[in-house]
Amino acid sequence: MRAFGDEGTVVEHPRAGETFAVGDLRIDVLSPNACYHGTESDANNDAIVVMLSWREDTILFATEPEEPAQQTMLDSGARLQADVLKVPHHGAATSLPEFFDAVDPELAVVSVGPNPYGHPVPETLAELRSTGAEVIRTDREGDVTVEFDTGGPSVDSAA
């Protein structure tokens, strides 16, 4: 934050309900709606979640939200369905099956590397697969690139 201040950069804190456009790309902020206090991980629940829409294609970047933030998004009635889901919290056991059901992705990308926590956990992977999603893991596939064409999302990986 000091570096931003030193450069005179304006720092913004987008909240749920805000929308931005960059050319044909629409960015909808879905979370957080306020700062969390008293959850298992306030920092994770405070993480930004955005839906990117370009033409008919959608990607939900669910960075780190855990159950409380996911429940708030579900309760808000926000449109969560997306073609691609960046899986929350590296596939930890901190997600609601109802959240995955609401997103109903064709493709779920788990951004994860070696870690002492056991991420991603088998239960989360099973819940994702139960939605019909193809699950891609960066610890196995390396860097992942998702492109959209007339047939929906296609994946290229370093592996």
Short mmCIF file of N, CA and C in Angstrom, two decimals, residues 14-73:
data_model
loop_
_atom_site.label_atom_id
_atom_site.label_comp_id
_atom_site.label_asym_id
_atom_site.label_seq_id
_atom_site.Cartn_x
_atom_site.Cartn_y
_atom_site.Cartn_z
N PRO A 14 -13.37 -2.50 -4.82
CA PRO A 14 -14.68 -2.81 -5.41
C PRO A 14 -15.48 -3.73 -4.49
N ARG A 15 -16.78 -3.56 -4.55
CA ARG A 15 -17.70 -4.36 -3.74
C ARG A 15 -18.73 -5.03 -4.64
N ALA A 16 -19.35 -6.06 -4.10
CA ALA A 16 -20.40 -6.79 -4.81
C ALA A 16 -21.41 -5.82 -5.38
N GLY A 17 -21.79 -6.06 -6.62
CA GLY A 17 -22.77 -5.22 -7.30
C GLY A 17 -22.16 -4.23 -8.26
N GLU A 18 -20.86 -3.98 -8.14
CA GLU A 18 -20.20 -3.04 -9.05
C GLU A 18 -19.89 -3.76 -10.37
N THR A 19 -19.95 -3.00 -11.45
CA THR A 19 -19.69 -3.53 -12.79
C THR A 19 -18.74 -2.59 -13.50
N PHE A 20 -17.82 -3.18 -14.25
CA PHE A 20 -16.85 -2.43 -15.03
C PHE A 20 -16.86 -3.00 -16.44
N ALA A 21 -16.49 -2.17 -17.39
CA ALA A 21 -16.39 -2.63 -18.77
C ALA A 21 -15.04 -2.20 -19.33
N VAL A 22 -14.43 -3.12 -20.05
CA VAL A 22 -13.19 -2.85 -20.77
C VAL A 22 -13.45 -3.33 -22.20
N GLY A 23 -13.78 -2.41 -23.07
CA GLY A 23 -14.18 -2.81 -24.42
C GLY A 23 -15.40 -3.71 -24.34
N ASP A 24 -15.32 -4.89 -24.96
CA ASP A 24 -16.43 -5.84 -24.94
C ASP A 24 -16.43 -6.74 -23.71
N LEU A 25 -15.46 -6.59 -22.84
CA LEU A 25 -15.35 -7.41 -21.63
C LEU A 25 -16.12 -6.75 -20.49
N ARG A 26 -16.99 -7.51 -19.87
CA ARG A 26 -17.75 -7.02 -18.71
C ARG A 26 -17.21 -7.72 -17.46
N ILE A 27 -17.00 -6.95 -16.42
CA ILE A 27 -16.50 -7.46 -15.16
C ILE A 27 -17.52 -7.14 -14.08
N ASP A 28 -18.15 -8.18 -13.52
CA ASP A 28 -19.11 -8.02 -12.44
C ASP A 28 -18.47 -8.48 -11.14
N VAL A 29 -18.46 -7.61 -10.15
CA VAL A 29 -17.93 -7.96 -8.83
C VAL A 29 -19.05 -8.65 -8.06
N LEU A 30 -18.80 -9.87 -7.61
CA LEU A 30 -19.80 -10.65 -6.90
C LEU A 30 -19.54 -10.72 -5.40
N SER A 31 -18.31 -10.48 -5.00
CA SER A 31 -17.95 -10.56 -3.59
C SER A 31 -16.61 -9.86 -3.40
N PRO A 32 -16.36 -9.30 -2.25
CA PRO A 32 -17.18 -9.27 -1.04
C PRO A 32 -18.18 -8.12 -1.08
N ASN A 33 -19.20 -8.24 -0.26
CA ASN A 33 -20.16 -7.14 -0.13
C ASN A 33 -19.80 -6.25 1.05
N ALA A 34 -18.95 -6.77 1.95
CA ALA A 34 -18.45 -6.03 3.11
C ALA A 34 -17.27 -6.81 3.67
N CYS A 35 -16.53 -6.21 4.56
CA CYS A 35 -15.42 -6.94 5.19
C CYS A 35 -15.97 -7.95 6.18
N TYR A 36 -15.40 -9.15 6.17
CA TYR A 36 -15.83 -10.20 7.08
C TYR A 36 -15.08 -10.08 8.40
N HIS A 37 -15.78 -10.42 9.48
CA HIS A 37 -15.19 -10.43 10.82
C HIS A 37 -15.67 -11.67 11.55
N GLY A 38 -14.73 -12.43 12.12
CA GLY A 38 -15.10 -13.57 12.94
C GLY A 38 -15.30 -14.87 12.20
N THR A 39 -14.89 -14.95 10.93
CA THR A 39 -14.99 -16.22 10.21
C THR A 39 -13.69 -16.99 10.41
N GLU A 40 -13.64 -18.23 9.94
CA GLU A 40 -12.41 -19.02 10.04
C GLU A 40 -11.25 -18.33 9.34
N SER A 41 -11.54 -17.61 8.25
CA SER A 41 -10.51 -16.88 7.53
C SER A 41 -11.11 -15.62 6.90
N ASP A 42 -11.10 -14.54 7.66
CA ASP A 42 -11.64 -13.29 7.14
C ASP A 42 -10.92 -12.87 5.86
N ALA A 43 -9.61 -13.06 5.80
CA ALA A 43 -8.85 -12.65 4.62
C ALA A 43 -9.32 -13.40 3.37
N ASN A 44 -9.55 -14.70 3.49
CA ASN A 44 -10.04 -15.46 2.35
C ASN A 44 -11.45 -15.02 1.95
N ASN A 45 -12.31 -14.82 2.93
CA ASN A 45 -13.68 -14.41 2.63
C ASN A 45 -13.76 -13.00 2.07
N ASP A 46 -12.76 -12.17 2.37
CA ASP A 46 -12.70 -10.80 1.84
C ASP A 46 -12.14 -10.77 0.41
N ALA A 47 -11.66 -11.89 -0.10
CA ALA A 47 -11.05 -11.92 -1.43
C ALA A 47 -12.09 -11.60 -2.50
N ILE A 48 -11.65 -10.88 -3.51
CA ILE A 48 -12.56 -10.47 -4.58
C ILE A 48 -12.95 -11.67 -5.45
N VAL A 49 -14.20 -11.67 -5.86
CA VAL A 49 -14.72 -12.68 -6.78
C VAL A 49 -15.36 -11.91 -7.93
N VAL A 50 -14.93 -12.21 -9.15
CA VAL A 50 -15.46 -11.51 -10.31
C VAL A 50 -15.94 -12.49 -11.38
N MET A 51 -16.99 -12.07 -12.07
CA MET A 51 -17.48 -12.79 -13.23
C MET A 51 -17.04 -11.99 -14.45
N LEU A 52 -16.29 -12.63 -15.32
CA LEU A 52 -15.89 -12.01 -16.58
C LEU A 52 -16.80 -12.53 -17.68
N SER A 53 -17.36 -11.63 -18.45
CA SER A 53 -18.24 -12.01 -19.55
C SER A 53 -17.74 -11.35 -20.82
N TRP A 54 -17.60 -12.16 -21.84
CA TRP A 54 -17.23 -11.67 -23.16
C TRP A 54 -18.12 -12.38 -24.15
N ARG A 55 -18.98 -11.60 -24.78
CA ARG A 55 -20.01 -12.14 -25.66
C ARG A 55 -20.86 -13.12 -24.87
N GLU A 56 -20.90 -14.38 -25.28
CA GLU A 56 -21.71 -15.39 -24.57
C GLU A 56 -20.90 -16.19 -23.57
N ASP A 57 -19.62 -15.93 -23.45
CA ASP A 57 -18.73 -16.74 -22.63
C ASP A 57 -18.51 -16.10 -21.25
N THR A 58 -18.43 -16.98 -20.24
CA THR A 58 -18.28 -16.48 -18.87
C THR A 58 -17.23 -17.28 -18.11
N ILE A 59 -16.50 -16.56 -17.27
CA ILE A 59 -15.52 -17.18 -16.37
C ILE A 59 -15.75 -16.59 -14.98
N LEU A 60 -15.91 -17.46 -13.99
CA LEU A 60 -16.04 -17.02 -12.61
C LEU A 60 -14.70 -17.21 -11.93
N PHE A 61 -14.06 -16.09 -11.58
CA PHE A 61 -12.81 -16.12 -10.84
C PHE A 61 -13.15 -16.07 -9.36
N ALA A 62 -13.35 -17.25 -8.78
CA ALA A 62 -13.65 -17.37 -7.35
C ALA A 62 -12.31 -17.58 -6.65
N THR A 63 -11.69 -16.51 -6.27
CA THR A 63 -10.32 -16.56 -5.76
C THR A 63 -10.19 -17.39 -4.49
N GLU A 64 -10.61 -16.88 -3.37
CA GLU A 64 -10.43 -17.56 -2.08
C GLU A 64 -11.68 -17.67 -1.23
N PRO A 65 -12.87 -17.36 -1.69
CA PRO A 65 -14.02 -17.32 -0.79
C PRO A 65 -14.29 -18.70 -0.19
N GLU A 66 -14.57 -18.68 1.11
CA GLU A 66 -14.93 -19.91 1.80
C GLU A 66 -16.44 -19.94 2.00
N GLU A 67 -16.93 -20.89 2.81
CA GLU A 67 -18.37 -21.08 2.95
C GLU A 67 -19.15 -19.80 3.24
N PRO A 68 -18.73 -18.95 4.20
CA PRO A 68 -19.56 -17.76 4.48
C PRO A 68 -19.72 -16.84 3.27
N ALA A 69 -18.66 -16.56 2.55
CA ALA A 69 -18.75 -15.69 1.38
C ALA A 69 -19.52 -16.38 0.26
N GLN A 70 -19.35 -17.67 0.10
CA GLN A 70 -20.10 -18.40 -0.92
C GLN A 70 -21.59 -18.37 -0.61
N GLN A 71 -21.94 -18.55 0.66
CA GLN A 71 -23.35 -18.52 1.05
C GLN A 71 -23.94 -17.14 0.80
N THR A 72 -23.18 -16.09 1.08
CA THR A 72 -23.66 -14.73 0.83
C THR A 72 -23.94 -14.53 -0.66
N MET A 73 -23.05 -15.04 -1.51
CA MET A 73 -23.29 -14.93 -2.96
C MET A 73 -24.53 -15.71 -3.37
#
